[in-house]
Amino acid sequence: MNIYFNQEHQTFRNSVRQFIQSRVLPEAPIWEKQGKIPRSIWREMGELGYLGINFSEKYGGSEADFFFTVVFLEELGRSGFGGFAAAITV
């Protein structure tokens, strides 16, 4: 039992990890060389609820707790692509 992360956090972690493995890792070297991430990835991440995690639903966010952000940042770090992680978290 983890006092910080519950089953919802783990489900979110699995979702983010799968997204990064299937959608980011195959293309990230190209994006790093180009210095940009395609808008389609930004849109997809937004639709999946990965952007604006802590923001109010009123502003398009998820109103999720802080630990969802921790999970998201941990999984971005696992990607190994600093440019991608930095762009997404700014």
XYZ file of C-alpha atoms in Angstrom:
90
model
C 0.000 0.000 0.000
C 1.334 3.397 -0.988
C 0.219 6.373 1.071
C 0.622 8.764 -1.863
C -0.572 6.924 -4.936
C -3.883 5.113 -5.301
C -5.309 2.922 -8.056
C -6.411 5.959 -10.087
C -2.840 7.238 -10.080
C -1.580 3.830 -11.205
C -4.130 3.682 -14.019
C -3.080 7.173 -15.098
C 0.599 6.131 -14.924
C -0.077 3.139 -17.160
C -1.927 5.344 -19.639
C 0.849 7.945 -19.796
C 3.535 5.272 -20.053
C 1.715 3.548 -22.917
C 1.241 6.856 -24.728
C 4.917 7.728 -24.409
C 6.008 4.288 -25.564
C 3.689 4.167 -28.554
C 3.434 7.807 -29.665
C 6.488 9.640 -28.340
C 9.495 7.327 -28.291
C 9.302 6.340 -31.973
C 9.225 9.996 -33.100
C 11.061 11.912 -30.368
C 14.516 11.732 -31.992
C 13.074 13.445 -35.076
C 11.313 16.086 -32.971
C 14.511 16.754 -31.048
C 16.390 17.341 -34.322
C 13.615 19.557 -35.711
C 13.269 21.434 -32.436
C 9.494 21.112 -32.384
C 6.684 18.783 -31.434
C 3.804 18.370 -33.909
C 0.556 20.081 -32.958
C -1.222 16.762 -33.326
C 0.685 15.397 -30.323
C -0.222 18.433 -28.232
C -3.883 17.992 -29.188
C -3.827 14.285 -28.460
C -2.219 14.848 -25.074
C -4.829 17.475 -24.270
C -7.676 15.166 -25.260
C -6.230 12.450 -23.027
C -6.126 14.852 -20.076
C -2.339 15.025 -19.855
C -2.158 18.816 -20.138
C -3.506 21.196 -17.521
C -3.754 18.438 -14.950
C -4.035 20.800 -11.968
C -6.096 23.472 -13.686
C -9.789 24.004 -13.131
C -12.184 22.279 -15.510
C -13.482 25.785 -16.176
C -10.193 26.419 -18.004
C -9.947 23.030 -19.690
C -8.021 21.273 -16.941
C -8.689 18.104 -15.018
C -8.654 19.450 -11.444
C -6.649 16.366 -10.513
C -4.635 16.215 -7.324
C -0.919 16.991 -7.117
C 0.082 13.335 -7.309
C -1.280 13.051 -10.853
C 1.235 15.740 -11.795
C 3.986 13.803 -10.015
C 3.055 10.661 -11.948
C 3.016 12.580 -15.235
C 6.429 14.146 -14.597
C 7.935 10.821 -13.555
C 6.775 9.218 -16.782
C 8.039 12.139 -18.882
C 11.407 11.714 -17.205
C 11.461 8.040 -18.120
C 11.233 8.982 -21.794
C 14.834 10.165 -21.796
C 14.024 13.043 -24.143
C 14.685 16.239 -22.220
C 13.512 18.543 -24.987
C 10.147 16.834 -25.134
C 9.766 16.798 -21.345
C 10.780 20.452 -21.058
C 8.404 21.577 -23.804
C 5.454 19.715 -22.333
C 5.986 21.015 -18.801
C 6.496 24.690 -19.644
